């Protein structure tokens, strides 16, 4: 199974329950992707963040490139990577009529 975890900030030292859920899923051999709106500015991190390489599994939305061309290239790579495994779902996500054009690039 593949699990996406969406959080406001990562890694937040105060939110150990989220960290425990993530590491528990990984221990059960589940694939976990972490999506965070921003990177935590805390200097200390929980030891499990390093042990499980959770920063390597995290995507931070605030770290998107400002250059429009680079954003399109990175988005295309992500779409192509997941299109191989989930073509129907990707096509649904790219429904221009449903989601409109104001959210694109």
PDB file of N, CA and C in Angstrom:
ATOM      1  N   UNK A   1       0.838  -1.163   0.000  1.00  0.00           N
ATOM      2  CA  UNK A   1       0.000   0.000   0.000  1.00  0.00           C
ATOM      3  C   UNK A   1       0.889   1.234   0.000  1.00  0.00           C
ATOM      4  N   UNK A   2       0.388   2.302  -0.595  1.00  0.00           N
ATOM      5  CA  UNK A   2       1.095   3.560  -0.644  1.00  0.00           C
ATOM      6  C   UNK A   2       0.308   4.583   0.166  1.00  0.00           C
ATOM      7  N   UNK A   3       0.994   5.311   1.043  1.00  0.00           N
ATOM      8  CA  UNK A   3       0.338   6.255   1.935  1.00  0.00           C
ATOM      9  C   UNK A   3       0.969   7.627   1.747  1.00  0.00           C
ATOM     10  N   UNK A   4       0.123   8.648   1.629  1.00  0.00           N
ATOM     11  CA  UNK A   4       0.594  10.034   1.587  1.00  0.00           C
ATOM     12  C   UNK A   4       0.226  10.695   2.905  1.00  0.00           C
ATOM     13  N   UNK A   5       1.201  11.323   3.520  1.00  0.00           N
ATOM     14  CA  UNK A   5       0.982  12.054   4.766  1.00  0.00           C
ATOM     15  C   UNK A   5       1.153  13.532   4.441  1.00  0.00           C
ATOM     16  N   UNK A   6       0.122  14.324   4.725  1.00  0.00           N
ATOM     17  CA  UNK A   6       0.167  15.760   4.450  1.00  0.00           C
ATOM     18  C   UNK A   6       0.159  16.497   5.788  1.00  0.00           C
ATOM     19  N   UNK A   7       1.201  17.306   6.006  1.00  0.00           N
ATOM     20  CA  UNK A   7       1.338  18.034   7.265  1.00  0.00           C
ATOM     21  C   UNK A   7       1.655  19.494   6.994  1.00  0.00           C
ATOM     22  N   UNK A   8       1.423  20.324   8.002  1.00  0.00           N
ATOM     23  CA  UNK A   8       1.710  21.755   7.866  1.00  0.00           C
ATOM     24  C   UNK A   8       3.215  22.011   7.872  1.00  0.00           C
ATOM     25  N   UNK A   9       3.918  21.466   8.872  1.00  0.00           N
ATOM     26  CA  UNK A   9       5.375  21.621   8.986  1.00  0.00           C
ATOM     27  C   UNK A   9       5.995  20.267   9.261  1.00  0.00           C
ATOM     28  N   UNK A  10       7.181  20.062   8.687  1.00  0.00           N
ATOM     29  CA  UNK A  10       7.889  18.807   8.917  1.00  0.00           C
ATOM     30  C   UNK A  10       9.373  19.085   8.910  1.00  0.00           C
ATOM     31  N   UNK A  11      10.136  18.465   9.765  1.00  0.00           N
ATOM     32  CA  UNK A  11       9.769  17.649  10.913  1.00  0.00           C
ATOM     33  C   UNK A  11       9.550  18.528  12.132  1.00  0.00           C
ATOM     34  N   UNK A  12       8.421  18.415  12.744  1.00  0.00           N
ATOM     35  CA  UNK A  12       8.105  19.182  13.951  1.00  0.00           C
ATOM     36  C   UNK A  12       8.350  18.284  15.165  1.00  0.00           C
ATOM     37  N   UNK A  13       9.241  18.699  16.026  1.00  0.00           N
ATOM     38  CA  UNK A  13       9.618  17.884  17.185  1.00  0.00           C
ATOM     39  C   UNK A  13       8.428  17.665  18.126  1.00  0.00           C
ATOM     40  N   UNK A  14       7.465  18.583  18.111  1.00  0.00           N
ATOM     41  CA  UNK A  14       6.328  18.481  19.027  1.00  0.00           C
ATOM     42  C   UNK A  14       5.259  17.500  18.536  1.00  0.00           C
ATOM     43  N   UNK A  15       5.299  17.099  17.288  1.00  0.00           N
ATOM     44  CA  UNK A  15       4.264  16.223  16.734  1.00  0.00           C
ATOM     45  C   UNK A  15       4.771  14.789  16.608  1.00  0.00           C
ATOM     46  N   UNK A  16       5.084  14.206  17.742  1.00  0.00           N
ATOM     47  CA  UNK A  16       5.621  12.843  17.731  1.00  0.00           C
ATOM     48  C   UNK A  16       4.585  11.816  17.317  1.00  0.00           C
ATOM     49  N   UNK A  17       3.292  12.105  17.514  1.00  0.00           N
ATOM     50  CA  UNK A  17       2.273  11.140  17.123  1.00  0.00           C
ATOM     51  C   UNK A  17       2.257  10.949  15.614  1.00  0.00           C
ATOM     52  N   UNK A  18       2.487  12.010  14.848  1.00  0.00           N
ATOM     53  CA  UNK A  18       2.553  11.880  13.392  1.00  0.00           C
ATOM     54  C   UNK A  18       3.802  11.088  13.012  1.00  0.00           C
ATOM     55  N   UNK A  19       4.907  11.398  13.662  1.00  0.00           N
ATOM     56  CA  UNK A  19       6.147  10.665  13.404  1.00  0.00           C
ATOM     57  C   UNK A  19       5.987   9.190  13.727  1.00  0.00           C
ATOM     58  N   UNK A  20       5.307   8.874  14.830  1.00  0.00           N
ATOM     59  CA  UNK A  20       5.070   7.472  15.195  1.00  0.00           C
ATOM     60  C   UNK A  20       4.194   6.762  14.166  1.00  0.00           C
ATOM     61  N   UNK A  21       3.206   7.466  13.627  1.00  0.00           N
ATOM     62  CA  UNK A  21       2.363   6.862  12.590  1.00  0.00           C
ATOM     63  C   UNK A  21       3.171   6.584  11.330  1.00  0.00           C
ATOM     64  N   UNK A  22       4.005   7.525  10.944  1.00  0.00           N
ATOM     65  CA  UNK A  22       4.822   7.359   9.736  1.00  0.00           C
ATOM     66  C   UNK A  22       5.798   6.199   9.900  1.00  0.00           C
ATOM     67  N   UNK A  23       6.532   6.182  11.008  1.00  0.00           N
ATOM     68  CA  UNK A  23       7.512   5.112  11.207  1.00  0.00           C
ATOM     69  C   UNK A  23       6.833   3.762  11.390  1.00  0.00           C
ATOM     70  N   UNK A  24       5.645   3.751  11.997  1.00  0.00           N
ATOM     71  CA  UNK A  24       4.894   2.500  12.138  1.00  0.00           C
ATOM     72  C   UNK A  24       4.493   1.933  10.791  1.00  0.00           C
ATOM     73  N   UNK A  25       4.061   2.817   9.882  1.00  0.00           N
ATOM     74  CA  UNK A  25       3.702   2.357   8.534  1.00  0.00           C
ATOM     75  C   UNK A  25       4.927   1.826   7.790  1.00  0.00           C
ATOM     76  N   UNK A  26       6.050   2.503   7.945  1.00  0.00           N
ATOM     77  CA  UNK A  26       7.282   2.052   7.294  1.00  0.00           C
ATOM     78  C   UNK A  26       7.700   0.692   7.855  1.00  0.00           C
ATOM     79  N   UNK A  27       7.568   0.507   9.167  1.00  0.00           N
ATOM     80  CA  UNK A  27       7.898  -0.782   9.781  1.00  0.00           C
ATOM     81  C   UNK A  27       7.005  -1.909   9.264  1.00  0.00           C
ATOM     82  N   UNK A  28       5.799  -1.549   8.825  1.00  0.00           N
ATOM     83  CA  UNK A  28       4.875  -2.537   8.248  1.00  0.00           C
ATOM     84  C   UNK A  28       5.067  -2.683   6.741  1.00  0.00           C
ATOM     85  N   UNK A  29       6.200  -2.184   6.242  1.00  0.00           N
ATOM     86  CA  UNK A  29       6.572  -2.269   4.830  1.00  0.00           C
ATOM     87  C   UNK A  29       5.607  -1.526   3.906  1.00  0.00           C
ATOM     88  N   UNK A  30       5.062  -0.420   4.384  1.00  0.00           N
ATOM     89  CA  UNK A  30       4.220   0.427   3.556  1.00  0.00           C
ATOM     90  C   UNK A  30       5.083   1.538   2.967  1.00  0.00           C
ATOM     91  N   UNK A  31       4.780   1.950   1.750  1.00  0.00           N
ATOM     92  CA  UNK A  31       5.497   3.066   1.116  1.00  0.00           C
ATOM     93  C   UNK A  31       4.840   4.354   1.568  1.00  0.00           C
ATOM     94  N   UNK A  32       5.628   5.249   2.164  1.00  0.00           N
ATOM     95  CA  UNK A  32       5.100   6.498   2.715  1.00  0.00           C
ATOM     96  C   UNK A  32       5.762   7.675   2.016  1.00  0.00           C
ATOM     97  N   UNK A  33       4.932   8.590   1.513  1.00  0.00           N
ATOM     98  CA  UNK A  33       5.403   9.865   0.971  1.00  0.00           C
ATOM     99  C   UNK A  33       4.881  10.959   1.882  1.00  0.00           C
ATOM    100  N   UNK A  34       5.749  11.903   2.219  1.00  0.00           N
ATOM    101  CA  UNK A  34       5.395  12.983   3.122  1.00  0.00           C
ATOM    102  C   UNK A  34       5.338  14.283   2.323  1.00  0.00           C
ATOM    103  N   UNK A  35       4.224  14.995   2.443  1.00  0.00           N
ATOM    104  CA  UNK A  35       4.051  16.278   1.786  1.00  0.00           C
ATOM    105  C   UNK A  35       3.835  17.330   2.876  1.00  0.00           C
ATOM    106  N   UNK A  36       4.664  18.366   2.864  1.00  0.00           N
ATOM    107  CA  UNK A  36       4.601  19.385   3.896  1.00  0.00           C
ATOM    108  C   UNK A  36       4.530  20.766   3.253  1.00  0.00           C
ATOM    109  N   UNK A  37       3.723  21.630   3.852  1.00  0.00           N
ATOM    110  CA  UNK A  37       3.610  22.985   3.329  1.00  0.00           C
ATOM    111  C   UNK A  37       4.856  23.809   3.609  1.00  0.00           C
ATOM    112  N   UNK A  38       5.602  23.449   4.649  1.00  0.00           N
ATOM    113  CA  UNK A  38       6.849  24.151   4.922  1.00  0.00           C
ATOM    114  C   UNK A  38       7.779  23.266   5.747  1.00  0.00           C
ATOM    115  N   UNK A  39       9.049  23.581   5.642  1.00  0.00           N
ATOM    116  CA  UNK A  39      10.069  22.873   6.415  1.00  0.00           C
ATOM    117  C   UNK A  39      10.164  23.522   7.793  1.00  0.00           C
ATOM    118  N   UNK A  40      10.209  22.706   8.817  1.00  0.00           N
ATOM    119  CA  UNK A  40      10.315  23.217  10.175  1.00  0.00           C
ATOM    120  C   UNK A  40      11.663  23.908  10.358  1.00  0.00           C
ATOM    121  N   UNK A  41      11.658  25.017  11.081  1.00  0.00           N
ATOM    122  CA  UNK A  41      12.905  25.750  11.314  1.00  0.00           C
ATOM    123  C   UNK A  41      13.559  25.376  12.646  1.00  0.00           C
ATOM    124  N   UNK A  42      13.069  24.298  13.256  1.00  0.00           N
ATOM    125  CA  UNK A  42      13.647  23.834  14.514  1.00  0.00           C
ATOM    126  C   UNK A  42      15.022  23.221  14.264  1.00  0.00           C
ATOM    127  N   UNK A  43      15.934  23.490  15.177  1.00  0.00           N
ATOM    128  CA  UNK A  43      17.299  22.963  15.039  1.00  0.00           C
ATOM    129  C   UNK A  43      17.378  21.485  15.398  1.00  0.00           C
ATOM    130  N   UNK A  44      16.596  21.064  16.383  1.00  0.00           N
ATOM    131  CA  UNK A  44      16.609  19.668  16.817  1.00  0.00           C
ATOM    132  C   UNK A  44      15.576  18.874  16.032  1.00  0.00           C
ATOM    133  N   UNK A  45      15.925  17.644  15.702  1.00  0.00           N
ATOM    134  CA  UNK A  45      14.971  16.734  15.069  1.00  0.00           C
ATOM    135  C   UNK A  45      14.970  15.423  15.839  1.00  0.00           C
ATOM    136  N   UNK A  46      13.874  14.734  15.766  1.00  0.00           N
ATOM    137  CA  UNK A  46      13.753  13.437  16.431  1.00  0.00           C
ATOM    138  C   UNK A  46      14.705  12.453  15.759  1.00  0.00           C
ATOM    139  N   UNK A  47      15.277  11.538  16.515  1.00  0.00           N
ATOM    140  CA  UNK A  47      16.255  10.596  15.966  1.00  0.00           C
ATOM    141  C   UNK A  47      15.651   9.700  14.883  1.00  0.00           C
ATOM    142  N   UNK A  48      14.330   9.444  14.930  1.00  0.00           N
ATOM    143  CA  UNK A  48      13.701   8.617  13.895  1.00  0.00           C
ATOM    144  C   UNK A  48      13.680   9.307  12.534  1.00  0.00           C
ATOM    145  N   UNK A  49      13.707  10.636  12.522  1.00  0.00           N
ATOM    146  CA  UNK A  49      13.753  11.363  11.251  1.00  0.00           C
ATOM    147  C   UNK A  49      15.028  10.987  10.503  1.00  0.00           C
ATOM    148  N   UNK A  50      16.116  10.887  11.236  1.00  0.00           N
ATOM    149  CA  UNK A  50      17.400  10.514  10.629  1.00  0.00           C
ATOM    150  C   UNK A  50      17.445   9.015  10.366  1.00  0.00           C
ATOM    151  N   UNK A  51      17.010   8.214  11.331  1.00  0.00           N
ATOM    152  CA  UNK A  51      17.060   6.752  11.216  1.00  0.00           C
ATOM    153  C   UNK A  51      16.287   6.250  10.002  1.00  0.00           C
ATOM    154  N   UNK A  52      15.107   6.819   9.741  1.00  0.00           N
ATOM    155  CA  UNK A  52      14.266   6.374   8.631  1.00  0.00           C
ATOM    156  C   UNK A  52      14.444   7.229   7.372  1.00  0.00           C
ATOM    157  N   UNK A  53      15.373   8.173   7.397  1.00  0.00           N
ATOM    158  CA  UNK A  53      15.623   9.083   6.280  1.00  0.00           C
ATOM    159  C   UNK A  53      14.321   9.748   5.817  1.00  0.00           C
ATOM    160  N   UNK A  54      13.569  10.294   6.748  1.00  0.00           N
ATOM    161  CA  UNK A  54      12.264  10.860   6.428  1.00  0.00           C
ATOM    162  C   UNK A  54      12.357  12.160   5.637  1.00  0.00           C
ATOM    163  N   UNK A  55      13.433  12.894   5.794  1.00  0.00           N
ATOM    164  CA  UNK A  55      13.580  14.104   4.982  1.00  0.00           C
ATOM    165  C   UNK A  55      13.747  13.751   3.504  1.00  0.00           C
ATOM    166  N   UNK A  56      14.307  12.591   3.233  1.00  0.00           N
ATOM    167  CA  UNK A  56      14.428  12.133   1.851  1.00  0.00           C
ATOM    168  C   UNK A  56      13.098  11.704   1.254  1.00  0.00           C
ATOM    169  N   UNK A  57      12.128  11.401   2.089  1.00  0.00           N
ATOM    170  CA  UNK A  57      10.799  11.003   1.634  1.00  0.00           C
ATOM    171  C   UNK A  57       9.836  12.187   1.586  1.00  0.00           C
ATOM    172  N   UNK A  58      10.312  13.365   1.989  1.00  0.00           N
ATOM    173  CA  UNK A  58       9.439  14.535   2.114  1.00  0.00           C
ATOM    174  C   UNK A  58       9.540  15.453   0.907  1.00  0.00           C
ATOM    175  N   UNK A  59       8.395  16.008   0.531  1.00  0.00           N
ATOM    176  CA  UNK A  59       8.312  17.047  -0.482  1.00  0.00           C
ATOM    177  C   UNK A  59       7.781  18.293   0.202  1.00  0.00           C
ATOM    178  N   UNK A  60       8.494  19.406   0.028  1.00  0.00           N
ATOM    179  CA  UNK A  60       8.116  20.654   0.670  1.00  0.00           C
ATOM    180  C   UNK A  60       7.569  21.609  -0.387  1.00  0.00           C
ATOM    181  N   UNK A  61       6.318  22.035  -0.203  1.00  0.00           N
ATOM    182  CA  UNK A  61       5.664  22.879  -1.195  1.00  0.00           C
ATOM    183  C   UNK A  61       6.274  24.267  -1.271  1.00  0.00           C
ATOM    184  N   UNK A  62       6.810  24.775  -0.184  1.00  0.00           N
ATOM    185  CA  UNK A  62       7.380  26.119  -0.201  1.00  0.00           C
ATOM    186  C   UNK A  62       8.744  26.157  -0.877  1.00  0.00           C
ATOM    187  N   UNK A  63       9.253  25.030  -1.281  1.00  0.00           N
ATOM    188  CA  UNK A  63      10.567  24.992  -1.924  1.00  0.00           C
ATOM    189  C   UNK A  63      10.446  24.805  -3.438  1.00  0.00           C
ATOM    190  N   UNK A  64       9.284  25.154  -3.968  1.00  0.00           N
ATOM    191  CA  UNK A  64       9.112  25.070  -5.407  1.00  0.00           C
ATOM    192  C   UNK A  64       9.909  26.186  -6.078  1.00  0.00           C
ATOM    193  N   UNK A  65      10.506  25.909  -7.226  1.00  0.00           N
ATOM    194  CA  UNK A  65      11.297  26.934  -7.903  1.00  0.00           C
ATOM    195  C   UNK A  65      10.426  28.091  -8.387  1.00  0.00           C
ATOM    196  N   UNK A  66      10.986  29.285  -8.414  1.00  0.00           N
ATOM    197  CA  UNK A  66      10.260  30.465  -8.874  1.00  0.00           C
ATOM    198  C   UNK A  66      10.172  30.528 -10.395  1.00  0.00           C
ATOM    199  N   UNK A  67      11.151  29.931 -11.071  1.00  0.00           N
ATOM    200  CA  UNK A  67      11.175  29.934 -12.529  1.00  0.00           C
ATOM    201  C   UNK A  67      10.059  29.043 -13.076  1.00  0.00           C
ATOM    202  N   UNK A  68       9.209  29.585 -13.934  1.00  0.00           N
ATOM    203  CA  UNK A  68       8.054  28.854 -14.449  1.00  0.00           C
ATOM    204  C   UNK A  68       8.476  27.618 -15.249  1.00  0.00           C
ATOM    205  N   UNK A  69       9.517  27.729 -16.034  1.00  0.00           N
ATOM    206  CA  UNK A  69       9.977  26.597 -16.831  1.00  0.00           C
ATOM    207  C   UNK A  69      10.450  25.454 -15.948  1.00  0.00           C
ATOM    208  N   UNK A  70      11.192  25.776 -14.907  1.00  0.00           N
ATOM    209  CA  UNK A  70      11.681  24.746 -13.998  1.00  0.00           C
ATOM    210  C   UNK A  70      10.531  24.064 -13.248  1.00  0.00           C
ATOM    211  N   UNK A  71       9.500  24.849 -12.878  1.00  0.00           N
ATOM    212  CA  UNK A  71       8.323  24.256 -12.230  1.00  0.00           C
ATOM    213  C   UNK A  71       7.621  23.280 -13.157  1.00  0.00           C
ATOM    214  N   UNK A  72       7.499  23.639 -14.428  1.00  0.00           N
ATOM    215  CA  UNK A  72       6.836  22.763 -15.396  1.00  0.00           C
ATOM    216  C   UNK A  72       7.636  21.483 -15.598  1.00  0.00           C
ATOM    217  N   UNK A  73       8.947  21.598 -15.684  1.00  0.00           N
ATOM    218  CA  UNK A  73       9.805  20.414 -15.862  1.00  0.00           C
ATOM    219  C   UNK A  73       9.694  19.497 -14.654  1.00  0.00           C
ATOM    220  N   UNK A  74       9.753  20.060 -13.443  1.00  0.00           N
ATOM    221  CA  UNK A  74       9.633  19.224 -12.237  1.00  0.00           C
ATOM    222  C   UNK A  74       8.264  18.577 -12.142  1.00  0.00           C
ATOM    223  N   UNK A  75       7.209  19.313 -12.493  1.00  0.00           N
ATOM    224  CA  UNK A  75       5.856  18.749 -12.459  1.00  0.00           C
ATOM    225  C   UNK A  75       5.717  17.628 -13.481  1.00  0.00           C
ATOM    226  N   UNK A  76       6.292  17.815 -14.658  1.00  0.00           N
ATOM    227  CA  UNK A  76       6.220  16.778 -15.698  1.00  0.00           C
ATOM    228  C   UNK A  76       6.917  15.502 -15.237  1.00  0.00           C
ATOM    229  N   UNK A  77       8.040  15.637 -14.563  1.00  0.00           N
ATOM    230  CA  UNK A  77       8.745  14.455 -14.047  1.00  0.00           C
ATOM    231  C   UNK A  77       7.883  13.695 -13.045  1.00  0.00           C
ATOM    232  N   UNK A  78       7.213  14.447 -12.164  1.00  0.00           N
ATOM    233  CA  UNK A  78       6.359  13.804 -11.163  1.00  0.00           C
ATOM    234  C   UNK A  78       5.184  13.104 -11.835  1.00  0.00           C
ATOM    235  N   UNK A  79       4.543  13.795 -12.780  1.00  0.00           N
ATOM    236  CA  UNK A  79       3.392  13.210 -13.480  1.00  0.00           C
ATOM    237  C   UNK A  79       3.812  11.946 -14.217  1.00  0.00           C
ATOM    238  N   UNK A  80       4.921  11.995 -14.915  1.00  0.00           N
ATOM    239  CA  UNK A  80       5.373  10.816 -15.665  1.00  0.00           C
ATOM    240  C   UNK A  80       5.744   9.663 -14.747  1.00  0.00           C
ATOM    241  N   UNK A  81       6.348   9.969 -13.613  1.00  0.00           N
ATOM    242  CA  UNK A  81       6.738   8.919 -12.678  1.00  0.00           C
ATOM    243  C   UNK A  81       5.515   8.163 -12.157  1.00  0.00           C
ATOM    244  N   UNK A  82       4.454   8.898 -11.827  1.00  0.00           N
ATOM    245  CA  UNK A  82       3.262   8.245 -11.284  1.00  0.00           C
ATOM    246  C   UNK A  82       2.306   7.757 -12.376  1.00  0.00           C
ATOM    247  N   UNK A  83       2.411   8.315 -13.581  1.00  0.00           N
ATOM    248  CA  UNK A  83       1.530   7.899 -14.670  1.00  0.00           C
ATOM    249  C   UNK A  83       1.739   6.436 -15.032  1.00  0.00           C
ATOM    250  N   UNK A  84       2.953   5.965 -14.895  1.00  0.00           N
ATOM    251  CA  UNK A  84       3.276   4.572 -15.210  1.00  0.00           C
ATOM    252  C   UNK A  84       2.450   3.616 -14.353  1.00  0.00           C
ATOM    253  N   UNK A  85       2.264   3.959 -13.089  1.00  0.00           N
ATOM    254  CA  UNK A  85       1.572   3.076 -12.156  1.00  0.00           C
ATOM    255  C   UNK A  85       0.088   3.400 -11.999  1.00  0.00           C
ATOM    256  N   UNK A  86      -0.265   4.678 -12.159  1.00  0.00           N
ATOM    257  CA  UNK A  86      -1.644   5.113 -11.904  1.00  0.00           C
ATOM    258  C   UNK A  86      -2.166   5.992 -13.047  1.00  0.00           C
ATOM    259  N   UNK A  87      -2.264   5.469 -14.261  1.00  0.00           N
ATOM    260  CA  UNK A  87      -2.653   6.332 -15.398  1.00  0.00           C
ATOM    261  C   UNK A  87      -4.051   6.932 -15.268  1.00  0.00           C
ATOM    262  N   UNK A  88      -5.024   6.156 -14.807  1.00  0.00           N
ATOM    263  CA  UNK A  88      -6.392   6.680 -14.696  1.00  0.00           C
ATOM    264  C   UNK A  88      -6.464   7.818 -13.681  1.00  0.00           C
ATOM    265  N   UNK A  89      -5.794   7.644 -12.556  1.00  0.00           N
ATOM    266  CA  UNK A  89      -5.830   8.665 -11.516  1.00  0.00           C
ATOM    267  C   UNK A  89      -5.150   9.955 -11.965  1.00  0.00           C
ATOM    268  N   UNK A  90      -4.032   9.831 -12.677  1.00  0.00           N
ATOM    269  CA  UNK A  90      -3.326  11.014 -13.160  1.00  0.00           C
ATOM    270  C   UNK A  90      -4.184  11.763 -14.170  1.00  0.00           C
ATOM    271  N   UNK A  91      -4.831  11.037 -15.062  1.00  0.00           N
ATOM    272  CA  UNK A  91      -5.697  11.683 -16.050  1.00  0.00           C
ATOM    273  C   UNK A  91      -6.840  12.425 -15.348  1.00  0.00           C
ATOM    274  N   UNK A  92      -7.400  11.830 -14.304  1.00  0.00           N
ATOM    275  CA  UNK A  92      -8.458  12.503 -13.542  1.00  0.00           C
ATOM    276  C   UNK A  92      -7.927  13.785 -12.895  1.00  0.00           C
ATOM    277  N   UNK A  93      -6.706  13.744 -12.374  1.00  0.00           N
ATOM    278  CA  UNK A  93      -6.123  14.916 -11.720  1.00  0.00           C
ATOM    279  C   UNK A  93      -5.870  16.058 -12.700  1.00  0.00           C
ATOM    280  N   UNK A  94      -5.627  15.731 -13.943  1.00  0.00           N
ATOM    281  CA  UNK A  94      -5.306  16.743 -14.948  1.00  0.00           C
ATOM    282  C   UNK A  94      -6.538  17.204 -15.725  1.00  0.00           C
ATOM    283  N   UNK A  95      -7.719  17.026 -15.163  1.00  0.00           N
ATOM    284  CA  UNK A  95      -8.963  17.409 -15.810  1.00  0.00           C
ATOM    285  C   UNK A  95      -9.090  18.945 -15.796  1.00  0.00           C
ATOM    286  N   UNK A  96      -8.774  19.563 -16.925  1.00  0.00           N
ATOM    287  CA  UNK A  96      -8.768  21.021 -17.035  1.00  0.00           C
ATOM    288  C   UNK A  96     -10.165  21.604 -16.838  1.00  0.00           C
ATOM    289  N   UNK A  97     -11.190  20.955 -17.393  1.00  0.00           N
ATOM    290  CA  UNK A  97     -12.558  21.471 -17.273  1.00  0.00           C
ATOM    291  C   UNK A  97     -13.024  21.475 -15.819  1.00  0.00           C
ATOM    292  N   UNK A  98     -12.646  20.462 -15.073  1.00  0.00           N
ATOM    293  CA  UNK A  98     -13.088  20.371 -13.688  1.00  0.00           C
ATOM    294  C   UNK A  98     -12.337  21.320 -12.760  1.00  0.00           C
ATOM    295  N   UNK A  99     -11.025  21.425 -12.933  1.00  0.00           N
ATOM    296  CA  UNK A  99     -10.212  22.183 -11.997  1.00  0.00           C
ATOM    297  C   UNK A  99      -9.841  23.575 -12.503  1.00  0.00           C
ATOM    298  N   UNK A 100     -10.108  23.865 -13.762  1.00  0.00           N
ATOM    299  CA  UNK A 100      -9.845  25.182 -14.300  1.00  0.00           C
ATOM    300  C   UNK A 100      -8.380  25.458 -14.549  1.00  0.00           C
ATOM    301  N   UNK A 101      -8.096  26.622 -15.093  1.00  0.00           N
ATOM    302  CA  UNK A 101      -6.734  26.963 -15.471  1.00  0.00           C
ATOM    303  C   UNK A 101      -6.007  27.840 -14.494  1.00  0.00           C
ATOM    304  N   UNK A 102      -6.685  28.379 -13.478  1.00  0.00           N
ATOM    305  CA  UNK A 102      -6.013  29.335 -12.617  1.00  0.00           C
ATOM    306  C   UNK A 102      -4.987  28.693 -11.693  1.00  0.00           C
ATOM    307  N   UNK A 103      -5.017  27.356 -11.538  1.00  0.00           N
ATOM    308  CA  UNK A 103      -4.064  26.675 -10.661  1.00  0.00           C
ATOM    309  C   UNK A 103      -2.854  26.137 -11.412  1.00  0.00           C
ATOM    310  N   UNK A 104      -2.847  26.254 -12.704  1.00  0.00           N
ATOM    311  CA  UNK A 104      -1.739  25.706 -13.485  1.00  0.00           C
ATOM    312  C   UNK A 104      -0.616  26.720 -13.592  1.00  0.00           C
ATOM    313  N   UNK A 105       0.608  26.204 -13.410  1.00  0.00           N
ATOM    314  CA  UNK A 105       1.857  26.939 -13.561  1.00  0.00           C
ATOM    315  C   UNK A 105       1.636  28.385 -13.295  1.00  0.00           C
TER     316      UNK A 105
END
